[in-house]
Each structure stands twice: as C-alpha cells, then as structure tokens.
Short mmCIF file of C-alpha atoms in Angstrom, two decimals:
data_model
loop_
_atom_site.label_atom_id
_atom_site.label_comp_id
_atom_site.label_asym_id
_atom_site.label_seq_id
_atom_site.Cartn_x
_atom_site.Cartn_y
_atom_site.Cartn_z
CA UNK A 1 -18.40 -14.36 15.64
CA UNK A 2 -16.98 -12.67 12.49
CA UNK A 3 -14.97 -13.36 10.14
CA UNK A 4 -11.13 -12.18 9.68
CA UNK A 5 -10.60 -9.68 7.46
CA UNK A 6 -8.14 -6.66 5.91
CA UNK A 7 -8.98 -3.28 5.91
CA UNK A 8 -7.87 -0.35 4.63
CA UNK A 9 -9.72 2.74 5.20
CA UNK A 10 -10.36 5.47 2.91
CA UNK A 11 -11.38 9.27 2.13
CA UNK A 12 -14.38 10.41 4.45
CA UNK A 13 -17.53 9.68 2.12
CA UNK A 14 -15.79 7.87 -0.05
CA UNK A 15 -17.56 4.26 -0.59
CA UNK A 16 -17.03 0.95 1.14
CA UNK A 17 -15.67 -1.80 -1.17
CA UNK A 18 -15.94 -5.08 0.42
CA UNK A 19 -14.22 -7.85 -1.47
CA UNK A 20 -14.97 -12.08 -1.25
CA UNK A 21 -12.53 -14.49 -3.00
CA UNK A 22 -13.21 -17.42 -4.66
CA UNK A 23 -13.25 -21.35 -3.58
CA UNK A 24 -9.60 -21.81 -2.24
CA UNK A 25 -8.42 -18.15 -2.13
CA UNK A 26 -8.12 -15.96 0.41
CA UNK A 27 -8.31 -12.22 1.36
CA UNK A 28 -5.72 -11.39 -0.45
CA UNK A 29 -6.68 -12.21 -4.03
CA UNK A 30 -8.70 -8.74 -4.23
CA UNK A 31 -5.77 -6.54 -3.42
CA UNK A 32 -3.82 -5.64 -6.32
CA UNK A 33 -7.63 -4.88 -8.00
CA UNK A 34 -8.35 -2.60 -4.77
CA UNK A 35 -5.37 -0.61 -4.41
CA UNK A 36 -6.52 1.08 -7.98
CA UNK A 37 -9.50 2.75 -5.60
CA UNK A 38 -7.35 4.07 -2.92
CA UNK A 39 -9.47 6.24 -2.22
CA UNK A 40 -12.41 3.65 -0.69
CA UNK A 41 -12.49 2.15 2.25
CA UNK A 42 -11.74 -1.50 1.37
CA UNK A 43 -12.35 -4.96 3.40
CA UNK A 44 -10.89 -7.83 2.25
CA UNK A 45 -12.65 -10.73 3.59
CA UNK A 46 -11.54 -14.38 4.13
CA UNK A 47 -14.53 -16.87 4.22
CA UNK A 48 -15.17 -19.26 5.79
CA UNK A 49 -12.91 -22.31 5.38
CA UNK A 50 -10.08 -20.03 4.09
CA UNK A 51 -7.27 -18.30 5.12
CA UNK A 52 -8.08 -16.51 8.83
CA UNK A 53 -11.41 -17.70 8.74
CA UNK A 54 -10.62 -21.78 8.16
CA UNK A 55 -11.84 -22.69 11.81
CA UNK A 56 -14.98 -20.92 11.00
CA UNK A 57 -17.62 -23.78 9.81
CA UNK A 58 -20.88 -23.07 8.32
CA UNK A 59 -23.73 -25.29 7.22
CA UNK A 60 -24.67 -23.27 4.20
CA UNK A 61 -25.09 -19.96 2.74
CA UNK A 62 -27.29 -18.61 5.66
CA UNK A 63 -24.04 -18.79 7.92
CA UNK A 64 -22.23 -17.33 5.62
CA UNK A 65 -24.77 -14.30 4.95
CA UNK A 66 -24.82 -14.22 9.21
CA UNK A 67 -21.00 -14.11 9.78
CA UNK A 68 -20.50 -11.24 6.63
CA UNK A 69 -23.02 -9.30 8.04
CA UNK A 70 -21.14 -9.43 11.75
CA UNK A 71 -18.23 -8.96 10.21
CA UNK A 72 -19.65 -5.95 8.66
CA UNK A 73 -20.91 -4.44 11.76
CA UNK A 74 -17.77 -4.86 13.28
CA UNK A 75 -16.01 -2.73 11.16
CA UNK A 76 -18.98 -0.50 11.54
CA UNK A 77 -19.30 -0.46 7.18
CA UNK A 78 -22.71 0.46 6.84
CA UNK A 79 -23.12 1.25 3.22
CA UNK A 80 -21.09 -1.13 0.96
CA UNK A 81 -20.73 -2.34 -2.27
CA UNK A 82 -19.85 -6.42 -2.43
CA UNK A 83 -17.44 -7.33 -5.14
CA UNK A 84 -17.20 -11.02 -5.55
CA UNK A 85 -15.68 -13.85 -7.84
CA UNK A 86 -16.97 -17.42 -8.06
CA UNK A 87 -17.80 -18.85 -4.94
CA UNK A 88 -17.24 -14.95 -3.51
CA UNK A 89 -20.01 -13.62 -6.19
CA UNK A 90 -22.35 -16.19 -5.47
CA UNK A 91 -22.09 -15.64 -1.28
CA UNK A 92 -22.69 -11.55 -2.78
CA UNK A 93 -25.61 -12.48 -4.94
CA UNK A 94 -27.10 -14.40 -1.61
CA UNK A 95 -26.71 -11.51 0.35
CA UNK A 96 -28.55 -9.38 -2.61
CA UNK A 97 -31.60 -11.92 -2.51
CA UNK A 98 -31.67 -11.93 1.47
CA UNK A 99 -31.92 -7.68 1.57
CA UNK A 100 -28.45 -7.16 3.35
CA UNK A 101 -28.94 -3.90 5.31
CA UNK A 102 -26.38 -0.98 3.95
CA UNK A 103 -25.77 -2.94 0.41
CA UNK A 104 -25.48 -0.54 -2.57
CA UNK A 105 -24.44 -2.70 -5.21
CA UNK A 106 -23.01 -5.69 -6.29
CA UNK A 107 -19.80 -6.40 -8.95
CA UNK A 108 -19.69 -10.20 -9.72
CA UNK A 109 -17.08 -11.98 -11.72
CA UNK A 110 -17.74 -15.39 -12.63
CA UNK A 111 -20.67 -16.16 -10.13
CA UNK A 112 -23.26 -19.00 -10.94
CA UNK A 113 -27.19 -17.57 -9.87
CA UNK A 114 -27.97 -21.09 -9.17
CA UNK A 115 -29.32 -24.10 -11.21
CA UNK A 116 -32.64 -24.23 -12.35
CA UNK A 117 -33.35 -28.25 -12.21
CA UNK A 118 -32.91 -31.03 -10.17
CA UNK A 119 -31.10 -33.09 -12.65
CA UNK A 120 -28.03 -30.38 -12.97
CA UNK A 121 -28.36 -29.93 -8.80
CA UNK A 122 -27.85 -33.68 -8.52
CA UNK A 123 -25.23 -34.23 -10.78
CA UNK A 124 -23.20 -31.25 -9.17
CA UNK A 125 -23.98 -32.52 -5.60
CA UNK A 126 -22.55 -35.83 -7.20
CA UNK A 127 -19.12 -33.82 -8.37
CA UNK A 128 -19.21 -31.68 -5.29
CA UNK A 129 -19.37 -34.60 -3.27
CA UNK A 130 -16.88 -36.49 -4.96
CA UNK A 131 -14.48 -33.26 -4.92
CA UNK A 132 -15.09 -32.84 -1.20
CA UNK A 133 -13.61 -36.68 -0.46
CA UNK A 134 -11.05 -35.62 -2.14
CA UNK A 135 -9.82 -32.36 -0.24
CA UNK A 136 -10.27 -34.49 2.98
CA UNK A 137 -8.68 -37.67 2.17
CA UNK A 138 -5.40 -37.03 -0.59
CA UNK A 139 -2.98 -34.39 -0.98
CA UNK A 140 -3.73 -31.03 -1.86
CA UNK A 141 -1.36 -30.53 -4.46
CA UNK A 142 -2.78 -33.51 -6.52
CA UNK A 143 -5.77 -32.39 -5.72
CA UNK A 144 -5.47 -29.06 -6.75
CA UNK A 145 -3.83 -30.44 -9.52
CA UNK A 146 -6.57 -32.27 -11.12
CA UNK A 147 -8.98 -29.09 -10.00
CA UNK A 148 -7.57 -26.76 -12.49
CA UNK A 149 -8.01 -29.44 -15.33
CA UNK A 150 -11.56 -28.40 -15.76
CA UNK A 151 -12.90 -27.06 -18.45
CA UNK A 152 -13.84 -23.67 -16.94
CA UNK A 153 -10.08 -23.07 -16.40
CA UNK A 154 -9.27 -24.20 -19.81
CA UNK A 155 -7.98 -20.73 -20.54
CA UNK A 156 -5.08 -20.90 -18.00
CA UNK A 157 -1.52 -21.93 -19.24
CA UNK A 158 0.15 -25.33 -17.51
CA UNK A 159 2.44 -22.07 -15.71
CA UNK A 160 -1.01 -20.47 -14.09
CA UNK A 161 -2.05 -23.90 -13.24
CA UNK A 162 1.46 -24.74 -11.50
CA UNK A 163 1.46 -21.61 -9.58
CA UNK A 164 -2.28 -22.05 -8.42
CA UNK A 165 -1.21 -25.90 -7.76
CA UNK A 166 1.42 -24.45 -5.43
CA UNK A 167 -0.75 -21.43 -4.06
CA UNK A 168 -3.91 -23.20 -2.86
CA UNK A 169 -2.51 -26.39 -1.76
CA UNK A 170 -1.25 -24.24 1.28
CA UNK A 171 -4.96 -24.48 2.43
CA UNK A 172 -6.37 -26.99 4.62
CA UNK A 173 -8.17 -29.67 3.04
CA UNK A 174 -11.01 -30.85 5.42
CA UNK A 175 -12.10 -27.07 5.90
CA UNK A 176 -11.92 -26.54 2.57
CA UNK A 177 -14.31 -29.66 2.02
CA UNK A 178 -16.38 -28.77 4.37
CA UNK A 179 -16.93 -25.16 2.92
CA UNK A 180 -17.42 -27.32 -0.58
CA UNK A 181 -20.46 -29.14 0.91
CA UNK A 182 -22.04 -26.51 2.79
CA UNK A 183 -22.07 -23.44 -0.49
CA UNK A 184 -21.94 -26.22 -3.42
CA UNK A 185 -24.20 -25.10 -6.73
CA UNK A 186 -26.11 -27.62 -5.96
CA UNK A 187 -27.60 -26.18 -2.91
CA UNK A 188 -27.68 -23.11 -3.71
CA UNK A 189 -30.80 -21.41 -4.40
CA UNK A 190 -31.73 -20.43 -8.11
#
C-alpha cells in the first residue's frame, strides 16, 4: 500500500524534495514553497488520514514510516530530502531516528522532537484525546474553529483563522481523529 501523492519531476541529478503537511492539510500545502525549486524532483505527499490518503489508517508512527517508505519506492525516489511542518516534521524526524534508506536531509518547520516526561505525555494524551472526540462526534467547522484558538496559532489574524476554518473542515472528521490518536505528542518518542 502507499500513499497518494503529487509529483513533479525535475532536472536529471537534480535532488528529490519530498514534502509532508501538517495535521489537517493536505498535499497541496507544500506547493507554492516547491515551485521556487523547479528544478527538483518534488513529491507532495498526503498522509494518512488526509486528503487521498484518508482511507489509509495507521496505528502509529511505524505505519506511517512503512507506507512513506512504499510510497517512496514507488516513485522509485531513492535519495531524498524530507521537508516537513508540524505533524509532517515530526513523521520526517521519525523517519531520521529509524535510518530511512536514501534520506539526505531533513528541513523541519514547527516539529515537536517529542516530550521528555510522563506528566507532559499524559496531559497531551488527555488534550489529544479530548480533541479526537471531538473530530468524530461535532462539526468540523466548530471544531476547527475552536482548534485555531490555541495559543500556538496566536499569531494568525481572525481572517487566517476563517479561511483555515473553511479550508480544513472539508476533511473528514473520524479519519482525521483517528490519525490524532495514532501520531499524538504524547506517543511519540522523545
């Protein structure tokens, strides 16, 4: 099984940019950032839970690590550099720590390593948890709603959060719950 993806190729030699979008996003979040290297062969990848990929489940990161690497193959990218954000850095730092054959390098925006003690992994698995009801049970656009409310995306204007409202609540809640659960912080290795 792999997972869908877009990709463009590029100049013979030229490196392999494979790109991983954050909780709620899809493949093509990376685009406008990787039409500016043209010249690299680019995948943009939709994880699990998201966009082409939301039948695919997974019961953590190892299935995640598993279906990138198919993916990979598939496309027959054998030297790559992951570029991640969030929940897309964190699946790139995983496949770092596991030894990923072909992986050059990593670029990471906004990607947690892990936490360090089981009072901050509880309390997350507590708001993870809590989150995850959520998706399943009530309407994404409230939802999302409350989501960007958080103080990590206290830098966004009430337009941004509108317009991501509207954007992500075109997911499906249950697989993005489910996606929650199985790559939350809080079981995440450090």
């Amino acid at each position: 099984m792999m997972l869908h993806a877009q990709h463009m190729p590029g100049q013979p030699g030229a490196p392999s940019l494979v790109f991983l979008h954050g909780f709620s996003g899809d493949c093509r979040e990376w685009q406008p950032v990787g039409e500016q290297f043209h010249g690299c062969s680019r995948l943009y990848i939709d994880l699990p839970g998201h966009g082409g990929s939301a039948a695919i489940p997974v019961g953590g990161f190892a299935d995640v690590i598993r279906l990138l690497r198919a993916t990979l193959i598939s496309y027959n990218i054998l030297k790559f550099w992951l570029v991640g954000y969030s929940l897309g850095g964190r699946v790139a730092m995983m496949a770092a720590c596991q030894g990923i054959p072909g992986l050059c390098g990593l670029v990471v925006e906004g990607g947690h390593p892990g936490l360090q003690n089981e009072q901050a992994r509880a309390e997350r698995r507590l708001s993870d948890g809590r989150w995850a009801e959520r998706f399943r049970h009530e309407p994404l656009t409230e939802v999302f709603h409350d989501w960007y409310q958080q103080p990590v995306f206290a830098s966004l204007t009430a337009q941004q959060r509108q317009a991501l409202t509207a954007l992500r609540s075109q997911n499906n809640g249950e697989t993005l719950a489910a996606m929650l659960e199985a790559t939350s912080l809080a079981v995440q290795p450090d």
